Amino acid sequence: MAVSVLPDSPQGRSTPLVRLPAIPLRIWLLRAIALALLLAASLDGFAAIMAGIAYYKGAGNSEIAAKRIALLNAAEAGQAVDTPSKVEEYAGSTVALVGSVSSSTYAYGKESIAEHLLVYNVMSKEKAAMLMVHSLLGGVCMLFGGLQFWPAFRRRFPKWHRISGGIYIVVLQGTMITAMIHLVRTSVADTLDHLFFYVGLWGLALGISFSLWMAVHALWRKQIANHQAWMCISYGLLLSTPIQRYGWLLFGALDPGIRFTEANYAVTGVLIPLSLTVGYLLFTINRWVQPVRRAESASMTAASEKRARLARNLALVSFPALVAAAAIVVQYYMVTPALEQAFSARELVPAGVIHLHDTVIASDVVSRATFALATLVGLLSGAHLLWIAFVRRQPDGVLVASSWALAFSGAVAGIVLMYWGLRMGMPSFATLAGGSMHMIGGAATLLFAVLLAFALRRGEVAWVKEWGVFVLACIAATPTFYFLLPVMGASGFDAQWAREGHIFRLALAGQWLVAIMGAFIYAAYGQATQSRMAR
């Protein structure tokens, strides 16, 4: 540690100055990102608690119902409405905040967030109490859960980390149990956004519970790295609540003329894939600041060999799926690009969505050919990466040299998807999610392509494998839609939901959910995770 001297002190004596070791800029950047996520989640924790109280206060309360109906009528008539502080008294802080950043029709009129609150006015007090408990417990998880993913907190206060972590597990599982009880007792028609959101809520409740207990199982076996991974998956899925609320605010601020229900088409569509991506980035930040493991014990080496054999088998199984994805790209982006030509599309995809797709994608030969070529190159180079990294396990130099095509093709495919998303525009009743899914999917593909290029430049083989898997998963996501659509259509849902576009939206969101979740689970057990000293 360096020591220097400050001359000319007030007493005429030299004063020693201790220079602390410099902290790299990347560490400060990662800390800033983690702090921003922590603050955003904490703010939403307060909002969740206040929302739960608002649900309970409004249940069976005719006076509050009358105020909410009067607010709706005034907003639709273009009349003056109550101030946000006044609205908060009978509609909750979330509605008031949305009204403060957008138009009165978006926040309070027909197809608004305030109109959806009317469902809670006819809810029984007992049912509203269950929903309030769910919101309160979820708010507590948001307020205190983020600290569990702060590396410095875990290192400096390991005892508090264990105690608060145990409380977090119990509270979070209680949150999911109350959510599932509420869903069992609530019809699809009484759920915000109906079938799509109803299925999504069940997926979140089950996904959070499963990943939470996978984390507990890993901790029981003292697999700390895997414990961190599954906790990040669980917490990432939990972040869907703040992401949803911030999405409502964002769309309302961007286009005050849009209706809340229209904005919600986009917000709920990107919700789970985006939440998983945020959870993965949180996991990556934690690993990035952990020291590299210098040596492995005999048991760790045996476990690594077991994981390598599993990775080899999964890679071999994935090759037919990649061939099928390539065939879909050739068929639907080169031979018959019109969406209505896709299997079951005429029955499951609304006319407005088909028209938008054909106007933006099918008629644009240049962008469509560019996307098809980039996707085919990405699938081929990704298959090659799987072959040399997991099947043949060739030297690291060969892996690094052969992955640049995957990074480049992923970047091109991501840019084209974002371009289509911009041209498709904002969500609407006719086009549902609009270009939001293409925009988010393209951004994710581009992000992981850039990360892959970064790892290639640095020669970080473990990260090349991980981010290469993510790029390949994102590239394969778009053709996966053409497989998921008929599968969703054959799942036995009522024809009404197909006419309203719910089956289409499930397939659209499902393609990115499968991609991000699959790659995330690989990351939980991959080399980049096992090579770090998790703590």
Short mmCIF file of N, CA, C and O in Angstrom, two decimals, residues 244-321:
data_model
loop_
_atom_site.label_atom_id
_atom_site.label_comp_id
_atom_site.label_asym_id
_atom_site.label_seq_id
_atom_site.Cartn_x
_atom_site.Cartn_y
_atom_site.Cartn_z
N GLN A 244 -43.69 -4.32 -15.21
CA GLN A 244 -45.03 -4.05 -15.72
C GLN A 244 -45.46 -2.62 -15.39
O GLN A 244 -45.93 -1.88 -16.26
N ARG A 245 -45.30 -2.21 -14.14
CA ARG A 245 -45.72 -0.87 -13.75
C ARG A 245 -44.91 0.21 -14.47
O ARG A 245 -45.46 1.21 -14.93
N TYR A 246 -43.59 0.01 -14.57
CA TYR A 246 -42.77 1.00 -15.28
C TYR A 246 -43.11 1.01 -16.77
O TYR A 246 -43.01 2.05 -17.42
N GLY A 247 -43.50 -0.15 -17.30
CA GLY A 247 -43.92 -0.18 -18.70
C GLY A 247 -45.19 0.61 -18.93
O GLY A 247 -45.33 1.34 -19.93
N TRP A 248 -46.14 0.51 -18.01
CA TRP A 248 -47.36 1.32 -18.11
C TRP A 248 -47.02 2.82 -18.14
O TRP A 248 -47.56 3.58 -18.94
N LEU A 249 -46.11 3.22 -17.25
CA LEU A 249 -45.71 4.63 -17.20
C LEU A 249 -45.02 5.05 -18.49
O LEU A 249 -45.28 6.14 -19.03
N LEU A 250 -44.15 4.18 -19.01
CA LEU A 250 -43.38 4.53 -20.20
C LEU A 250 -44.30 4.73 -21.40
O LEU A 250 -44.19 5.75 -22.11
N PHE A 251 -45.19 3.81 -21.67
CA PHE A 251 -46.07 3.92 -22.83
C PHE A 251 -47.03 5.10 -22.67
O PHE A 251 -47.34 5.79 -23.64
N GLY A 252 -47.50 5.33 -21.46
CA GLY A 252 -48.38 6.47 -21.24
C GLY A 252 -47.68 7.79 -21.49
O GLY A 252 -48.28 8.75 -21.99
N ALA A 253 -46.39 7.86 -21.13
CA ALA A 253 -45.63 9.08 -21.35
C ALA A 253 -45.26 9.25 -22.83
O ALA A 253 -45.24 10.37 -23.35
N LEU A 254 -44.96 8.15 -23.52
CA LEU A 254 -44.57 8.23 -24.93
C LEU A 254 -45.73 8.63 -25.83
O LEU A 254 -45.56 9.40 -26.79
N ASP A 255 -46.92 8.10 -25.54
CA ASP A 255 -48.09 8.38 -26.39
C ASP A 255 -49.33 8.56 -25.51
O ASP A 255 -50.05 7.59 -25.25
N PRO A 256 -49.59 9.78 -25.04
CA PRO A 256 -50.76 10.00 -24.17
C PRO A 256 -52.09 9.68 -24.86
O PRO A 256 -53.09 9.48 -24.18
N GLY A 257 -52.10 9.62 -26.18
CA GLY A 257 -53.34 9.32 -26.89
C GLY A 257 -53.68 7.85 -26.94
O GLY A 257 -54.80 7.48 -27.32
N ILE A 258 -52.75 6.99 -26.55
CA ILE A 258 -53.00 5.56 -26.59
C ILE A 258 -53.88 5.16 -25.41
O ILE A 258 -53.93 5.84 -24.39
N ARG A 259 -54.59 4.07 -25.56
CA ARG A 259 -55.39 3.53 -24.47
C ARG A 259 -54.54 2.58 -23.63
O ARG A 259 -53.66 1.89 -24.15
N PHE A 260 -54.85 2.53 -22.35
CA PHE A 260 -54.08 1.68 -21.44
C PHE A 260 -54.09 0.23 -21.89
O PHE A 260 -53.05 -0.45 -21.85
N THR A 261 -55.23 -0.28 -22.31
CA THR A 261 -55.31 -1.68 -22.74
C THR A 261 -54.38 -1.94 -23.92
O THR A 261 -53.75 -3.01 -24.00
N GLU A 262 -54.28 -0.99 -24.84
CA GLU A 262 -53.37 -1.14 -25.97
C GLU A 262 -51.92 -1.22 -25.49
O GLU A 262 -51.15 -2.07 -25.95
N ALA A 263 -51.55 -0.30 -24.61
CA ALA A 263 -50.19 -0.33 -24.07
C ALA A 263 -49.92 -1.63 -23.34
O ALA A 263 -48.81 -2.19 -23.41
N ASN A 264 -50.93 -2.15 -22.66
CA ASN A 264 -50.75 -3.37 -21.88
C ASN A 264 -50.50 -4.59 -22.77
O ASN A 264 -49.88 -5.56 -22.34
N TYR A 265 -51.00 -4.54 -24.03
CA TYR A 265 -50.67 -5.62 -24.97
C TYR A 265 -49.15 -5.77 -25.09
O TYR A 265 -48.62 -6.88 -25.10
N ALA A 266 -48.48 -4.64 -25.22
CA ALA A 266 -47.02 -4.67 -25.38
C ALA A 266 -46.33 -5.00 -24.07
O ALA A 266 -45.39 -5.80 -24.03
N VAL A 267 -46.78 -4.38 -22.98
CA VAL A 267 -46.12 -4.55 -21.69
C VAL A 267 -46.17 -6.01 -21.23
O VAL A 267 -45.15 -6.60 -20.85
N THR A 268 -47.35 -6.61 -21.28
CA THR A 268 -47.47 -8.00 -20.83
C THR A 268 -46.76 -8.96 -21.78
O THR A 268 -46.28 -10.02 -21.35
N GLY A 269 -46.67 -8.60 -23.06
CA GLY A 269 -46.00 -9.48 -24.01
C GLY A 269 -44.52 -9.63 -23.73
O GLY A 269 -43.96 -10.73 -23.80
N VAL A 270 -43.86 -8.54 -23.39
CA VAL A 270 -42.41 -8.58 -23.18
C VAL A 270 -42.06 -8.87 -21.73
O VAL A 270 -40.86 -9.00 -21.40
N LEU A 271 -43.06 -9.01 -20.87
CA LEU A 271 -42.85 -9.03 -19.43
C LEU A 271 -41.89 -10.13 -18.97
O LEU A 271 -40.84 -9.85 -18.38
N ILE A 272 -42.25 -11.39 -19.23
CA ILE A 272 -41.44 -12.49 -18.69
C ILE A 272 -40.08 -12.59 -19.38
O ILE A 272 -39.05 -12.73 -18.70
N PRO A 273 -39.99 -12.51 -20.73
CA PRO A 273 -38.66 -12.54 -21.33
C PRO A 273 -37.76 -11.41 -20.85
O PRO A 273 -36.56 -11.63 -20.58
N LEU A 274 -38.32 -10.21 -20.70
CA LEU A 274 -37.51 -9.09 -20.23
C LEU A 274 -37.11 -9.27 -18.77
O LEU A 274 -35.97 -8.96 -18.39
N SER A 275 -38.01 -9.80 -17.97
CA SER A 275 -37.69 -10.05 -16.56
C SER A 275 -36.56 -11.06 -16.42
O SER A 275 -35.64 -10.89 -15.61
N LEU A 276 -36.60 -12.11 -17.23
CA LEU A 276 -35.53 -13.11 -17.19
C LEU A 276 -34.20 -12.51 -17.64
O LEU A 276 -33.14 -12.84 -17.09
N THR A 277 -34.24 -11.63 -18.63
CA THR A 277 -33.01 -10.99 -19.09
C THR A 277 -32.41 -10.12 -17.99
O THR A 277 -31.19 -10.13 -17.77
N VAL A 278 -33.25 -9.37 -17.28
CA VAL A 278 -32.76 -8.55 -16.17
C VAL A 278 -32.18 -9.45 -15.07
O VAL A 278 -31.13 -9.15 -14.50
N GLY A 279 -32.87 -10.55 -14.76
CA GLY A 279 -32.35 -11.48 -13.78
C GLY A 279 -31.01 -12.06 -14.19
O GLY A 279 -30.10 -12.22 -13.37
N TYR A 280 -30.86 -12.36 -15.48
CA TYR A 280 -29.58 -12.88 -15.97
C TYR A 280 -28.47 -11.83 -15.84
O TYR A 280 -27.34 -12.16 -15.45
N LEU A 281 -28.78 -10.58 -16.17
CA LEU A 281 -27.77 -9.53 -16.05
C LEU A 281 -27.37 -9.35 -14.59
O LEU A 281 -26.19 -9.11 -14.29
N LEU A 282 -28.33 -9.48 -13.67
CA LEU A 282 -28.01 -9.41 -12.25
C LEU A 282 -27.09 -10.56 -11.86
O LEU A 282 -26.13 -10.38 -11.10
N PHE A 283 -27.34 -11.74 -12.37
CA PHE A 283 -26.50 -12.90 -12.12
C PHE A 283 -25.09 -12.68 -12.68
O PHE A 283 -24.09 -13.00 -12.03
N THR A 284 -25.01 -12.10 -13.86
CA THR A 284 -23.72 -11.85 -14.49
C THR A 284 -22.92 -10.82 -13.71
O THR A 284 -21.70 -10.95 -13.55
N ILE A 285 -23.58 -9.77 -13.22
CA ILE A 285 -22.89 -8.77 -12.40
C ILE A 285 -22.28 -9.43 -11.17
O ILE A 285 -21.13 -9.15 -10.80
N ASN A 286 -23.03 -10.31 -10.53
CA ASN A 286 -22.51 -11.00 -9.35
C ASN A 286 -21.30 -11.86 -9.69
O ASN A 286 -20.32 -11.88 -8.94
N ARG A 287 -21.34 -12.56 -10.80
CA ARG A 287 -20.20 -13.41 -11.17
C ARG A 287 -18.99 -12.59 -11.59
O ARG A 287 -17.85 -12.98 -11.35
N TRP A 288 -19.27 -11.46 -12.23
CA TRP A 288 -18.17 -10.66 -12.80
C TRP A 288 -17.23 -10.12 -11.71
O TRP A 288 -16.05 -9.91 -11.96
N VAL A 289 -17.76 -9.91 -10.51
CA VAL A 289 -16.95 -9.36 -9.43
C VAL A 289 -16.39 -10.46 -8.53
O VAL A 289 -15.70 -10.16 -7.54
N GLN A 290 -16.65 -11.72 -8.85
CA GLN A 290 -16.13 -12.81 -8.04
C GLN A 290 -14.78 -13.26 -8.59
O GLN A 290 -14.56 -13.24 -9.81
N PRO A 291 -13.87 -13.67 -7.72
CA PRO A 291 -12.54 -14.12 -8.21
C PRO A 291 -12.64 -15.45 -8.96
O PRO A 291 -13.55 -16.25 -8.73
N VAL A 292 -11.67 -15.64 -9.85
CA VAL A 292 -11.62 -16.88 -10.63
C VAL A 292 -11.07 -18.00 -9.77
O VAL A 292 -10.11 -17.83 -9.02
N ARG A 293 -11.68 -19.15 -9.88
CA ARG A 293 -11.23 -20.32 -9.13
C ARG A 293 -9.93 -20.83 -9.75
O ARG A 293 -9.84 -21.07 -10.95
N ARG A 294 -8.91 -20.99 -8.92
CA ARG A 294 -7.59 -21.38 -9.43
C ARG A 294 -7.44 -22.88 -9.60
O ARG A 294 -6.67 -23.34 -10.44
N ALA A 295 -8.13 -23.66 -8.81
CA ALA A 295 -7.97 -25.12 -8.89
C ALA A 295 -9.28 -25.78 -8.49
O ALA A 295 -10.11 -25.19 -7.78
N GLU A 296 -9.47 -27.00 -8.93
CA GLU A 296 -10.66 -27.76 -8.60
C GLU A 296 -10.28 -28.99 -7.78
O GLU A 296 -9.24 -29.60 -8.00
N SER A 297 -11.15 -29.33 -6.86
CA SER A 297 -10.95 -30.56 -6.10
C SER A 297 -11.36 -31.76 -6.96
O SER A 297 -11.91 -31.61 -8.05
N ALA A 298 -11.09 -32.94 -6.44
CA ALA A 298 -11.43 -34.15 -7.19
C ALA A 298 -12.94 -34.26 -7.40
O ALA A 298 -13.41 -34.64 -8.47
N SER A 299 -13.71 -33.93 -6.35
CA SER A 299 -15.17 -34.00 -6.47
C SER A 299 -15.69 -32.98 -7.48
O SER A 299 -16.63 -33.27 -8.23
N MET A 300 -15.07 -31.80 -7.49
CA MET A 300 -15.49 -30.78 -8.44
C MET A 300 -15.16 -31.20 -9.87
O MET A 300 -15.93 -30.95 -10.80
N THR A 301 -14.01 -31.84 -10.06
CA THR A 301 -13.64 -32.32 -11.38
C THR A 301 -14.61 -33.39 -11.87
O THR A 301 -15.02 -33.40 -13.04
N ALA A 302 -15.02 -34.29 -10.96
CA ALA A 302 -15.99 -35.31 -11.33
C ALA A 302 -17.32 -34.69 -11.71
O ALA A 302 -17.97 -35.12 -12.68
N ALA A 303 -17.73 -33.65 -10.96
CA ALA A 303 -18.98 -32.97 -11.28
C ALA A 303 -18.89 -32.26 -12.63
O ALA A 303 -19.85 -32.23 -13.40
N SER A 304 -17.71 -31.69 -12.92
CA SER A 304 -17.51 -31.02 -14.21
C SER A 304 -17.63 -32.00 -15.36
O SER A 304 -18.22 -31.69 -16.41
N GLU A 305 -17.08 -33.19 -15.18
CA GLU A 305 -17.19 -34.22 -16.22
C GLU A 305 -18.63 -34.65 -16.42
O GLU A 305 -19.09 -34.88 -17.55
N LYS A 306 -19.38 -34.73 -15.35
CA LYS A 306 -20.80 -35.10 -15.45
C LYS A 306 -21.57 -34.02 -16.20
O LYS A 306 -22.40 -34.33 -17.07
N ARG A 307 -21.29 -32.76 -15.89
CA ARG A 307 -21.96 -31.67 -16.61
C ARG A 307 -21.56 -31.66 -18.07
O ARG A 307 -22.38 -31.35 -18.95
N ALA A 308 -20.29 -31.99 -18.35
CA ALA A 308 -19.83 -32.00 -19.74
C ALA A 308 -20.55 -33.08 -20.55
O ALA A 308 -20.91 -32.86 -21.71
N ARG A 309 -20.79 -34.24 -19.95
CA ARG A 309 -21.50 -35.30 -20.65
C ARG A 309 -22.95 -34.90 -20.91
O ARG A 309 -23.51 -35.15 -21.99
N LEU A 310 -23.57 -34.24 -19.92
CA LEU A 310 -24.94 -33.77 -20.11
C LEU A 310 -25.01 -32.71 -21.20
O LEU A 310 -25.91 -32.74 -22.06
N ALA A 311 -24.05 -31.79 -21.21
CA ALA A 311 -24.02 -30.75 -22.23
C ALA A 311 -23.84 -31.36 -23.62
O ALA A 311 -24.45 -30.91 -24.59
N ARG A 312 -23.03 -32.40 -23.71
CA ARG A 312 -22.83 -33.07 -24.99
C ARG A 312 -24.13 -33.68 -25.49
O ARG A 312 -24.50 -33.52 -26.68
N ASN A 313 -24.85 -34.35 -24.62
CA ASN A 313 -26.11 -34.98 -25.02
C ASN A 313 -27.15 -33.94 -25.43
O ASN A 313 -27.89 -34.13 -26.40
N LEU A 314 -27.23 -32.83 -24.69
CA LEU A 314 -28.18 -31.78 -25.03
C LEU A 314 -27.82 -31.13 -26.36
O LEU A 314 -28.70 -30.77 -27.15
N ALA A 315 -26.53 -30.98 -26.61
CA ALA A 315 -26.10 -30.40 -27.89
C ALA A 315 -26.51 -31.31 -29.05
O ALA A 315 -26.99 -30.84 -30.08
N LEU A 316 -26.33 -32.61 -28.88
CA LEU A 316 -26.71 -33.55 -29.94
C LEU A 316 -28.22 -33.52 -30.19
O LEU A 316 -28.67 -33.57 -31.33
N VAL A 317 -28.99 -33.39 -29.10
CA VAL A 317 -30.45 -33.34 -29.24
C VAL A 317 -30.89 -32.06 -29.94
O VAL A 317 -31.89 -32.04 -30.67
N SER A 318 -30.14 -30.97 -29.74
CA SER A 318 -30.54 -29.68 -30.30
C SER A 318 -30.33 -29.58 -31.81
O SER A 318 -30.95 -28.75 -32.47
N PHE A 319 -29.48 -30.41 -32.39
CA PHE A 319 -29.18 -30.30 -33.83
C PHE A 319 -30.42 -30.48 -34.71
O PHE A 319 -30.63 -29.70 -35.65
N PRO A 320 -31.28 -31.47 -34.47
CA PRO A 320 -32.50 -31.56 -35.29
C PRO A 320 -33.39 -30.32 -35.16
O PRO A 320 -34.01 -29.90 -36.14
N ALA A 321 -33.44 -29.73 -33.95
CA ALA A 321 -34.24 -28.52 -33.77
C ALA A 321 -33.66 -27.37 -34.58
O ALA A 321 -34.41 -26.56 -35.16
#
